[in-house]
XYZ file of C-alpha atoms in Angstrom:
763
model
C 44.937 10.855 47.772
C 48.087 9.004 48.888
C 46.224 5.682 48.736
C 45.117 6.427 45.196
C 48.739 6.972 44.175
C 50.234 3.875 45.842
C 50.082 1.843 42.625
C 52.071 4.373 40.581
C 55.422 3.214 39.207
C 58.446 5.524 38.933
C 59.448 7.131 35.657
C 61.898 5.340 33.377
C 62.328 7.298 30.161
C 64.480 5.366 27.703
C 66.433 7.382 25.165
C 67.789 5.620 22.126
C 70.931 7.158 20.664
C 70.650 7.290 16.902
C 73.983 8.934 16.233
C 77.229 7.545 17.612
C 80.121 9.202 15.828
C 83.680 10.047 16.636
C 84.147 13.367 18.365
C 85.539 15.932 15.967
C 86.092 19.660 15.827
C 83.284 21.635 14.254
C 83.761 23.864 11.199
C 84.100 27.552 12.058
C 82.226 30.462 10.510
C 83.839 33.824 11.290
C 81.634 36.935 11.312
C 83.427 40.293 11.044
C 81.176 42.990 12.467
C 80.617 45.589 15.143
C 79.409 43.779 18.245
C 77.992 44.471 21.719
C 78.732 46.088 24.071
C 79.375 48.567 21.246
C 76.080 50.398 20.803
C 75.069 50.529 17.170
C 72.359 48.985 15.042
C 74.630 46.521 13.262
C 76.148 45.333 16.543
C 72.637 44.478 17.742
C 71.855 42.857 14.386
C 75.014 40.724 14.489
C 74.313 39.602 18.043
C 70.753 38.626 17.110
C 72.018 36.713 14.074
C 74.651 34.936 16.173
C 72.054 33.920 18.765
C 69.549 32.739 16.175
C 72.137 30.558 14.415
C 73.411 29.148 17.699
C 69.937 28.413 19.030
C 68.631 26.906 15.816
C 71.373 24.353 15.182
C 73.193 21.924 17.447
C 76.627 20.340 16.933
C 76.769 21.696 13.382
C 79.307 24.545 13.381
C 80.926 27.181 15.589
C 80.537 30.905 15.019
C 83.468 33.091 16.001
C 83.045 36.849 16.081
C 85.679 39.317 14.953
C 84.622 42.588 16.582
C 85.432 45.805 14.744
C 86.945 48.551 16.862
C 87.867 52.109 16.089
C 90.961 54.013 17.114
C 91.352 54.376 20.888
C 88.270 52.291 21.673
C 88.079 48.792 23.108
C 85.445 46.745 24.894
C 85.033 43.745 27.155
C 83.288 41.131 25.048
C 81.356 37.906 25.550
C 83.030 34.558 24.853
C 82.037 34.253 21.197
C 84.324 37.158 20.290
C 87.588 35.430 19.340
C 89.171 38.255 17.333
C 89.181 42.038 17.288
C 90.158 44.371 14.461
C 91.209 47.982 14.987
C 90.128 49.302 11.599
C 92.656 52.154 11.648
C 95.811 49.978 11.720
C 97.016 48.168 8.597
C 99.107 45.628 10.541
C 95.926 44.386 12.269
C 94.381 43.459 8.921
C 97.484 41.478 7.951
C 97.554 39.638 11.263
C 93.853 38.746 11.081
C 94.128 37.511 7.486
C 97.055 35.263 8.445
C 95.150 33.793 11.404
C 92.064 33.065 9.336
C 93.961 31.640 6.375
C 96.055 29.270 8.492
C 93.188 27.945 10.628
C 92.003 24.808 8.834
C 88.717 24.811 10.732
C 87.681 28.216 9.363
C 85.366 27.375 6.462
C 83.639 30.692 5.787
C 83.962 34.404 6.557
C 80.942 36.696 6.579
C 81.533 40.454 6.645
C 78.825 42.836 7.879
C 79.544 45.964 5.832
C 78.538 49.523 6.591
C 80.039 52.768 5.331
C 81.784 54.474 8.217
C 83.080 51.299 9.858
C 86.544 51.877 8.449
C 86.972 55.629 9.039
C 88.549 56.422 5.704
C 90.589 53.191 5.669
C 88.455 51.528 2.980
C 91.539 50.573 0.986
C 92.707 48.433 3.908
C 89.532 46.338 3.988
C 89.818 45.842 0.231
C 93.389 44.525 0.505
C 92.333 42.370 3.459
C 89.478 40.768 1.529
C 91.714 40.081 -1.467
C 94.265 38.370 0.788
C 91.786 35.860 2.244
C 91.995 32.294 0.967
C 88.663 31.289 2.518
C 85.232 31.873 0.936
C 83.727 35.258 1.827
C 80.137 36.482 2.044
C 79.540 40.226 2.310
C 76.300 41.515 3.854
C 75.552 45.097 2.812
C 73.581 47.244 5.248
C 73.597 50.317 2.990
C 73.420 50.363 -0.808
C 73.662 53.866 -2.273
C 71.851 54.768 -5.459
C 73.557 56.485 -8.406
C 77.122 55.989 -7.146
C 80.064 58.107 -8.197
C 82.609 56.392 -10.425
C 84.968 55.917 -7.488
C 82.264 54.430 -5.245
C 81.118 52.124 -8.022
C 84.678 50.917 -8.620
C 85.222 50.381 -4.878
C 82.022 48.365 -4.501
C 82.726 46.275 -7.583
C 86.227 45.398 -6.377
C 84.995 44.586 -2.883
C 82.056 42.453 -3.992
C 84.249 40.666 -6.515
C 86.084 39.085 -3.551
C 82.824 37.551 -2.282
C 81.147 34.327 -3.311
C 77.792 35.809 -2.291
C 76.468 39.263 -1.437
C 73.563 39.503 1.001
C 71.182 42.465 0.916
C 67.985 42.957 2.889
C 65.526 44.335 0.329
C 64.574 43.772 -3.297
C 65.328 47.439 -3.921
C 68.932 47.020 -2.738
C 69.355 44.022 -5.041
C 67.993 46.032 -7.977
C 70.416 48.887 -7.276
C 73.370 46.481 -7.185
C 72.347 45.008 -10.523
C 71.440 48.232 -12.326
C 73.808 50.811 -10.800
C 76.814 48.633 -9.930
C 76.578 45.922 -12.624
C 76.789 43.122 -10.035
C 75.976 39.625 -11.278
C 72.434 38.850 -10.021
C 73.323 35.181 -9.430
C 75.705 36.282 -6.655
C 73.037 38.285 -4.780
C 70.926 36.835 -1.965
C 68.028 38.721 -0.370
C 67.615 37.935 3.337
C 65.360 40.394 5.123
C 66.384 42.050 8.387
C 65.554 39.642 11.202
C 62.745 40.295 13.657
C 61.795 38.926 17.062
C 58.881 36.616 17.731
C 56.466 38.112 20.254
C 53.577 36.731 22.298
C 51.223 39.531 21.180
C 50.256 40.504 24.707
C 47.088 42.533 25.303
C 47.693 46.246 24.673
C 45.517 47.399 27.574
C 47.387 45.177 30.034
C 50.755 46.452 28.800
C 49.691 50.087 29.103
C 48.612 49.366 32.663
C 51.968 47.703 33.375
C 53.905 50.802 32.268
C 51.571 53.406 33.792
C 50.143 54.511 30.444
C 46.486 53.580 30.921
C 44.126 55.823 28.962
C 46.814 57.232 26.682
C 46.986 56.842 22.909
C 50.602 55.981 22.318
C 52.737 57.129 19.415
C 56.311 55.884 19.522
C 59.643 55.721 17.776
C 62.857 54.052 18.899
C 66.511 53.687 18.047
C 69.791 55.459 18.649
C 68.849 59.127 18.592
C 70.319 61.325 15.854
C 69.134 64.098 13.555
C 68.627 61.612 10.708
C 65.506 60.372 12.508
C 63.891 63.808 12.084
C 62.057 63.597 15.399
C 61.234 67.304 15.096
C 58.844 66.459 12.246
C 56.676 64.503 14.684
C 56.958 67.152 17.395
C 55.728 69.801 14.951
C 52.881 67.490 13.890
C 51.785 66.948 17.492
C 50.426 70.480 17.924
C 47.621 69.706 15.450
C 47.118 66.169 16.712
C 46.719 67.116 20.374
C 43.872 69.534 19.637
C 41.716 66.592 18.536
C 43.402 63.795 20.488
C 44.531 65.293 23.831
C 45.403 61.888 25.368
C 48.186 61.288 22.835
C 51.632 60.556 24.267
C 54.679 60.391 21.987
C 57.423 58.091 23.305
C 60.960 58.757 22.060
C 62.769 55.572 23.037
C 66.537 55.185 23.011
C 69.830 56.785 23.934
C 71.686 59.166 21.661
C 73.980 57.489 19.137
C 77.465 57.144 20.727
C 79.064 58.611 17.596
C 76.888 61.711 17.931
C 77.708 61.983 21.634
C 81.421 62.102 20.764
C 80.937 64.876 18.228
C 78.266 67.090 19.751
C 77.105 65.629 23.035
C 73.354 65.859 23.617
C 72.824 68.914 21.423
C 70.162 67.222 19.288
C 68.180 65.840 22.228
C 68.386 69.228 23.950
C 67.093 70.980 20.827
C 64.123 68.619 20.747
C 63.388 69.257 24.428
C 63.576 73.000 23.814
C 61.068 72.722 20.955
C 58.747 70.637 23.146
C 58.923 73.310 25.861
C 58.294 76.131 23.384
C 55.218 74.367 21.981
C 53.925 73.649 25.519
C 53.428 69.947 24.815
C 55.561 68.517 27.620
C 52.621 66.390 28.832
C 52.395 64.766 25.421
C 56.033 63.781 24.866
C 58.170 61.420 26.931
C 61.855 60.635 26.408
C 62.858 57.120 27.488
C 66.582 57.773 27.455
C 67.665 54.142 27.865
C 69.126 51.333 25.770
C 66.218 49.061 26.638
C 66.560 45.335 27.121
C 64.719 43.415 24.425
C 61.680 42.288 26.500
C 60.947 45.862 27.590
C 61.429 47.180 24.057
C 59.002 44.622 22.628
C 56.498 45.534 25.358
C 56.653 49.207 24.391
C 56.191 48.349 20.730
C 53.178 46.159 21.478
C 51.472 48.858 23.550
C 52.022 51.402 20.772
C 48.916 52.561 18.884
C 50.902 54.033 15.969
C 54.621 53.706 15.287
C 56.261 56.661 13.539
C 59.283 56.174 11.305
C 60.370 59.617 10.093
C 63.877 59.126 8.672
C 64.930 62.038 6.459
C 67.407 59.943 4.429
C 65.906 58.674 1.133
C 68.991 56.481 0.627
C 68.494 54.510 3.858
C 68.363 50.971 2.477
C 66.920 49.199 5.491
C 65.833 49.878 9.055
C 65.892 47.366 11.863
C 63.698 49.576 14.057
C 61.089 49.727 11.305
C 61.154 45.921 10.966
C 60.880 45.327 14.716
C 57.895 47.684 14.950
C 55.893 46.006 12.182
C 56.636 42.471 13.367
C 55.447 43.498 16.851
C 52.082 44.457 15.397
C 52.482 48.237 15.271
C 50.353 50.115 12.743
C 52.978 52.283 11.079
C 53.372 55.634 9.355
C 56.713 55.988 7.586
C 58.649 58.211 5.265
C 59.412 56.885 1.810
C 62.683 55.037 2.271
C 62.928 52.044 -0.115
C 62.453 49.541 2.726
C 59.190 51.203 3.787
C 57.895 51.458 0.218
C 58.518 47.736 -0.208
C 56.923 46.570 3.038
C 54.014 49.000 3.400
C 52.504 48.268 -0.013
C 49.092 46.571 -0.182
C 47.378 48.073 2.848
C 50.103 47.559 5.439
C 50.762 51.175 6.484
C 50.872 54.818 5.423
C 53.703 56.551 3.540
C 54.319 60.290 4.012
C 56.808 62.691 2.453
C 60.111 63.476 4.144
C 60.075 66.321 6.701
C 56.368 67.031 6.147
C 54.748 67.555 9.541
C 51.375 68.541 8.046
C 51.088 65.256 6.123
C 52.203 63.393 9.212
C 49.609 64.996 11.498
C 46.840 64.242 8.989
C 47.947 60.607 8.768
C 48.130 60.274 12.572
C 44.631 61.692 13.075
C 43.188 59.550 10.291
C 44.635 56.394 11.799
C 43.817 57.232 15.428
C 40.160 57.706 14.484
C 39.925 54.341 12.715
C 40.381 51.359 15.037
C 39.513 48.891 12.283
C 42.184 50.273 9.949
C 44.829 50.097 12.683
C 43.905 46.461 13.352
C 44.082 45.763 9.621
C 47.526 47.357 9.281
C 48.727 45.455 12.340
C 47.549 42.058 11.073
C 48.830 42.652 7.540
C 52.222 43.755 8.834
C 52.602 40.733 11.101
C 51.771 38.366 8.252
C 54.006 40.173 5.781
C 57.057 40.021 8.048
C 56.434 36.550 9.494
C 59.135 35.062 7.296
C 61.695 37.497 8.756
C 61.665 36.033 12.289
C 65.235 35.496 13.457
C 64.628 31.740 13.450
C 63.780 31.981 9.738
C 66.690 34.333 9.109
C 68.996 31.690 10.578
C 67.559 29.088 8.197
C 68.010 31.331 5.174
C 71.581 32.240 6.148
C 72.449 28.585 6.644
C 71.083 27.716 3.220
C 73.536 30.228 1.728
C 76.357 29.023 3.980
C 75.791 25.413 2.914
C 76.043 26.391 -0.738
C 79.411 28.089 -0.205
C 81.150 25.626 2.118
C 82.859 22.516 0.748
C 82.216 19.894 1.972
C 78.717 21.050 2.810
C 77.767 21.653 6.440
C 75.977 18.774 8.145
C 73.133 20.511 9.936
C 71.463 19.176 13.056
C 68.444 21.154 14.248
C 68.302 21.881 17.961
C 65.300 20.435 19.772
C 63.368 23.136 21.661
C 62.440 22.590 25.297
C 58.824 21.602 25.921
C 56.655 24.685 26.391
C 53.057 24.326 27.625
C 52.354 28.071 27.709
C 50.092 28.215 24.664
C 48.263 24.995 25.509
C 47.407 26.451 28.923
C 46.375 29.728 27.308
C 43.956 27.857 25.033
C 42.505 25.865 27.932
C 39.595 27.084 30.057
C 38.102 25.252 33.033
C 35.751 23.600 30.532
C 38.139 22.429 27.813
C 40.584 23.486 25.120
C 39.367 26.180 22.702
C 39.321 25.189 19.046
C 40.914 28.126 17.194
C 43.226 31.082 17.784
C 43.871 34.333 15.961
C 47.659 34.393 15.930
C 48.277 33.255 19.521
C 45.088 34.767 20.987
C 42.436 32.116 21.787
C 39.243 32.656 19.790
C 36.554 31.765 22.313
C 33.829 32.270 19.697
C 35.154 29.197 17.869
C 34.005 27.041 20.770
C 35.273 23.576 21.637
C 35.448 20.187 19.953
C 35.667 16.617 21.128
C 38.411 16.154 18.510
C 40.715 18.701 20.145
C 40.000 17.659 23.715
C 40.707 14.031 22.823
C 44.034 15.108 21.313
C 44.719 17.226 24.392
C 44.032 14.264 26.663
C 46.526 12.137 24.716
C 49.141 14.904 24.643
C 48.947 15.520 28.377
C 48.939 11.782 29.035
C 52.173 11.572 27.050
C 53.524 14.571 28.953
C 52.750 12.987 32.312
C 54.200 9.658 31.176
C 57.467 11.415 30.308
C 57.711 13.792 33.266
C 55.473 12.683 36.199
C 54.626 16.342 36.762
C 51.621 15.949 39.048
C 50.938 19.678 38.981
C 49.635 19.269 35.426
C 47.149 16.493 36.186
C 44.406 19.127 36.342
C 44.681 19.472 32.558
C 44.080 15.745 32.082
C 41.040 16.051 34.348
C 39.662 18.993 32.337
C 39.982 17.202 29.002
C 38.588 13.936 30.384
C 35.620 15.762 31.883
C 34.954 17.405 28.507
C 34.880 13.989 26.807
C 32.392 12.807 29.437
C 30.290 15.911 28.745
C 30.144 15.013 25.041
C 29.061 11.403 25.601
C 25.382 10.654 24.993
C 23.175 8.018 26.581
C 23.793 5.588 23.713
C 27.570 5.760 24.273
C 28.320 7.872 21.201
C 29.801 11.354 21.384
C 28.854 14.729 19.974
C 31.762 16.814 18.690
C 30.924 20.522 18.484
C 30.286 22.670 21.558
C 29.738 26.442 21.590
C 31.429 28.906 23.911
C 28.224 28.852 25.975
C 28.698 25.076 26.462
C 25.831 24.065 24.189
C 25.956 21.469 21.427
C 25.744 23.158 18.019
C 23.884 22.277 14.819
C 27.158 21.098 13.280
C 26.667 17.849 15.174
C 23.635 17.118 12.977
C 25.318 18.200 9.748
C 28.666 16.401 10.020
C 29.756 12.773 10.183
C 30.996 12.288 13.733
C 32.594 8.852 13.336
C 36.185 10.173 13.280
C 35.552 12.239 16.411
C 34.103 9.180 18.151
C 37.141 7.163 17.119
C 39.528 9.802 18.472
C 37.708 9.772 21.790
C 38.144 5.993 22.053
C 41.855 6.380 21.219
C 42.285 9.030 23.922
C 40.401 7.038 26.547
C 42.332 3.872 25.709
C 45.585 5.775 26.024
C 44.682 6.983 29.519
C 43.549 3.499 30.579
C 46.903 2.165 29.379
C 48.599 4.531 31.852
C 46.807 3.054 34.877
C 50.116 2.127 36.532
C 51.155 5.773 36.746
C 47.923 7.811 36.837
C 45.630 8.316 39.845
C 42.865 5.690 39.934
C 40.125 8.333 39.925
C 41.233 9.412 36.457
C 41.714 5.877 35.119
C 38.400 4.599 36.474
C 36.510 7.518 34.962
C 38.183 6.846 31.607
C 37.248 3.138 31.839
C 33.600 3.956 32.486
C 33.384 6.267 29.470
C 35.411 3.868 27.310
C 33.326 0.777 28.068
C 30.137 2.664 27.293
C 31.630 3.979 24.036
C 32.836 0.670 22.595
C 29.585 -1.127 23.375
C 28.103 0.360 20.191
C 31.250 0.984 18.118
C 30.984 -2.066 15.875
C 28.502 -0.176 13.665
C 31.226 2.303 12.638
C 32.689 1.689 9.172
C 34.635 4.930 8.522
C 38.214 3.868 7.746
C 40.049 6.287 10.003
C 37.477 6.029 12.770
C 38.030 2.271 12.819
C 41.788 2.852 12.944
C 41.425 5.193 15.930
C 39.254 2.619 17.692
C 41.803 -0.136 17.058
C 44.521 2.011 18.651
C 42.352 2.915 21.623
C 41.272 -0.659 22.250
C 44.822 -1.987 21.910
C 46.155 0.599 24.347
C 43.370 -0.146 26.816
C 44.342 -3.835 27.128
C 48.024 -3.218 27.868
C 47.408 -3.967 31.536
C 43.984 -5.622 31.637
C 41.881 -8.128 29.723
C 38.836 -6.902 27.822
C 37.215 -9.411 25.463
C 34.945 -6.743 23.983
C 37.922 -4.532 23.108
C 39.914 -7.448 21.688
C 36.977 -8.570 19.569
C 36.504 -5.040 18.269
C 40.179 -4.864 17.272
C 39.931 -8.054 15.209
C 36.609 -7.055 13.636
C 37.774 -3.623 12.521
C 41.264 -4.715 11.486
C 39.697 -7.388 9.304
C 37.491 -4.765 7.652
C 40.518 -2.595 6.906
C 42.469 -5.639 5.705
C 39.704 -6.474 3.225
C 39.847 -2.876 1.949
C 43.564 -3.365 1.397
C 43.015 -6.580 -0.570
C 40.457 -4.807 -2.738
C 42.518 -1.694 -3.553
C 46.184 -2.657 -3.424
C 48.332 -3.474 -6.448
C 52.077 -4.153 -6.731
C 52.582 -0.394 -7.276
C 49.827 0.889 -4.974
C 49.963 -0.852 -1.626
C 47.169 1.021 0.053
C 43.702 0.680 1.548
C 41.979 3.199 -0.688
C 42.434 4.447 -4.237
C 43.759 7.745 -2.867
C 45.900 9.217 -0.088
C 44.142 11.877 1.956
C 44.581 12.896 5.611
C 45.927 10.999 8.633
C 47.307 8.375 6.269
C 49.915 6.906 8.613
C 47.148 6.063 11.063
C 45.987 3.139 8.899
C 49.188 1.037 8.813
C 49.811 1.937 12.462
C 46.367 0.610 13.393
C 47.123 -2.634 11.559
C 50.381 -2.854 13.508
C 48.450 -2.434 16.780
C 46.005 -5.091 15.623
C 48.830 -7.560 14.969
C 50.395 -6.891 18.372
C 47.034 -7.383 20.097
C 45.887 -10.478 18.184
C 49.068 -12.036 16.807
C 47.399 -12.390 13.374
C 50.285 -12.390 10.885
C 48.402 -10.914 7.919
C 47.858 -7.711 9.898
C 51.613 -7.396 10.464
C 52.493 -7.959 6.793
C 49.840 -5.487 5.658
C 51.034 -2.913 8.191
C 54.672 -3.094 7.083
C 53.983 -3.139 3.350
C 51.488 -0.285 3.415
C 53.626 1.849 5.724
C 56.659 1.383 3.512
C 54.551 2.457 0.531
C 53.305 5.566 2.355
C 56.820 6.583 3.371
C 57.917 6.323 -0.272
C 55.186 8.817 -1.154
C 55.880 11.476 1.483
C 59.659 11.431 2.063
C 62.243 12.787 -0.378
C 65.904 13.717 -0.141
C 64.851 17.166 1.111
C 62.547 16.021 3.917
C 58.933 15.137 4.554
C 56.096 16.417 2.365
C 52.789 15.131 3.719
C 49.741 14.927 1.477
C 48.285 18.375 0.823
C 44.783 19.100 2.080
C 44.250 21.039 -1.155
C 44.756 18.149 -3.511
C 44.399 14.524 -2.410
C 46.688 12.088 -4.171
C 45.249 9.175 -6.102
C 47.148 6.346 -7.683
C 46.845 7.805 -11.179
C 48.318 11.266 -10.399
C 51.919 12.459 -10.059
C 54.004 11.631 -7.005
C 52.295 13.171 -3.982
C 55.252 15.114 -2.621
C 55.684 17.020 -5.899
C 52.749 19.200 -4.817
C 53.514 21.902 -2.237
C 51.234 23.767 0.138
C 48.357 22.583 2.250
C 50.635 20.648 4.618
C 49.247 20.395 8.137
C 51.055 19.752 11.433
C 48.641 16.977 12.363
C 49.735 14.813 9.435
C 53.409 15.274 10.270
C 52.688 14.437 13.909
C 50.705 11.321 13.003
C 53.622 10.205 10.833
C 56.019 10.622 13.757
C 53.718 8.684 16.082
C 53.484 5.878 13.524
C 57.231 5.807 12.919
C 57.715 5.489 16.658
C 55.240 2.599 16.826
C 56.997 0.768 13.996
C 60.397 1.402 15.544
C 59.152 0.041 18.876
C 57.968 -3.092 17.092
C 60.899 -3.666 14.724
C 63.817 -1.425 15.909
C 65.291 -0.086 12.690
C 67.568 2.927 12.199
C 65.501 3.625 9.080
C 62.502 4.558 11.238
C 64.551 6.555 13.733
C 66.141 8.656 11.012
C 62.760 9.475 9.543
C 61.403 10.494 12.950
C 64.058 13.222 13.164
C 63.594 14.269 9.538
C 59.848 14.577 10.078
C 60.270 16.528 13.316
C 62.642 18.917 11.557
C 59.672 19.941 9.381
C 58.386 21.876 12.394
C 61.826 23.458 12.757
C 62.050 24.722 9.190
C 63.083 21.737 7.079
C 60.332 22.394 4.543
C 59.970 23.996 1.136
C 59.821 27.540 2.590
C 62.736 27.152 5.032
C 60.443 28.568 7.729
C 59.508 27.502 11.234
C 56.109 25.942 11.880
C 56.583 25.719 15.658
C 56.798 29.068 17.458
C 59.291 28.727 20.349
C 58.255 32.087 21.781
C 54.579 31.271 22.362
C 54.808 27.482 22.571
C 52.149 27.330 19.851
C 52.309 25.729 16.434
C 51.244 27.439 13.223
C 48.167 26.004 11.541
C 49.661 25.102 8.188
C 52.380 25.329 5.556
C 51.061 26.763 2.301
C 52.753 27.155 -1.062
C 54.211 30.611 -0.334
C 53.405 31.392 3.305
C 52.788 29.941 6.748
C 49.357 30.226 8.380
C 50.289 32.060 11.590
C 47.202 31.155 13.617
C 48.033 28.771 16.454
C 44.934 26.684 17.071
C 44.474 23.664 19.297
C 44.884 20.972 16.629
C 48.258 22.208 15.386
C 49.603 23.046 18.846
C 48.645 19.622 20.192
C 50.035 17.913 17.099
C 53.417 19.523 17.656
C 53.343 18.657 21.353
C 52.646 14.982 20.626
C 55.505 14.936 18.111
C 57.838 16.694 20.554
C 56.990 14.300 23.378
C 57.590 11.324 21.088
C 61.142 12.348 20.257
C 61.928 12.618 23.955
C 62.537 8.870 23.734
C 65.461 9.359 21.332
C 68.881 10.938 21.632
C 69.649 12.629 18.333
C 72.774 14.435 19.503
C 76.063 13.776 17.754
C 78.723 13.147 20.348
């Protein structure tokens, strides 16, 4: 093995710095809120929001926390807490207002509001808000219906000090408009944030926590009588008769405010009821403030989540949101938040304090696996837009609108994560599709995806020299060899049982053959750094493939072949490959002459998929042959394409729902049907053009295009999932396709590896 590696050259990863600006202090956003280690729902919410904003953006702003404290209480805080406010002392409000008003870097103040934070000192917060000279946003966590005259007047005065008011449900916004006469243009709806999860197997999680064989009901949160846990306990007596393996988990410590007033009286009363009903084997208290990973595990192993609040005025529930986004089928009482989310076959609503209704609903759902799966999937899709990463994007959109001059946002670049790629990969190859992040083995394998995987892992090795991942390159290369036929051509579709399917006879396989040549050429071009066994195998397959490739006339297949051939001759001469480049580039050039006009500089009368591949292939052809007309065509056509897919708001690749022809409206006016592969191809092409011509114009567009994955798109939602390492399958007009198949995941990875060659930080 050592002899095979002797030829390998060391890694030299060049990073070009696009931004070189003078160092300056960042604008400050101050958030006034309860905050950990204080144990309350809003403290957790504020910490999650802080982390999501910090993680999502880099060198854009600083968030300083002002932690609310009550009389005779204080905490040791983390570094982001720069201020504290004892809500019982008027002089503290005056001091804080002076500090915020005189700090020129403070650009915005956001107040997390909840009744009870100010312990009867509501007049003080009102005076404080009126004294601030900086723009204020108020986020309301409770909005009470049918207010008294005094409450209405208080809310109107308070919200009048704010440029924007954030609420978390449509119902809360409606109440503000109808019951409080608040101007609807000042109201923003940003749903309670939720955590991305890896959707781990339920059986495995039950085994991990010693719950194998049990049907799990659960609820969580800071324990108090408002949760009406006794309703579930009463319902259990009927449930257990038919479902004796049921175990009800009551997760969470008692609310600190309740502890101060009455100790553990409520928990003790529940335990007494459990003892009296002789159901101790069917109820388990987990009296802990669980760390997030453990909490998400418990939610994912839950068969039915029970939300039994007895407060019809509860505007929103974070526990409810976390449960649904974790995939829990849910039964809930009719708080407005639940009524909004559980509509359209997403869960079951029961009356308040009605144990008989609850037991019937539990038994109905436990006996219907299909319905539970349906509720779970519908809930995950409905709350996908509420992921904390998306919440950060939606908050920043509001912040930008209220700060003058507007914030200059720079998206953070996530670390490379191969977890999902490895999960999709078997010893045979990479699986085609996934349901959410679960590989769908029944979808089988394709040459297309394994060719992309070979390129992606070649790029990864080129950037990192991580020899422990060479086995992936070997798997994908072996799959390509498996697909090659005696005549040198490749079949594309392979079943889970490793048999070629009928699709190979029904579909045009030219594009797949072209991708294989591209992938093989890429690996051959890495012969100075890859083991010779891998390179030599790629050469054998490649030479056999191109011996019959000149009969291919499909535009994009020819472009793939040009790229593969050009990459293959980086370090060796190959007259066959060079001749194929010139032949196919000339064919594409003649298409360009036939179709292009002064206003339509393109190869076809329409723009469809993988458009950037065509000018990039012409660029490769020029570099390989030196033929000037290929260079001119490449630059002109690429410039035309960029004018069609980039706007002031970002990149909008051609929709797969409606191709764009030269007689229709501008392509990027149509939203939906945007796929990660087209964004990735654009980034690869921009990188190729920048390598050839070195222009800031190309570098800037690389970052803009990559930001599409991060949420710079018409929905302000992430396409790359940093939790799983997978990439969502598409951006539609009103939603994101949450499945994380091979094509999209590999597309993101290729884009991410490309930007490793650039330094986009502002220093």
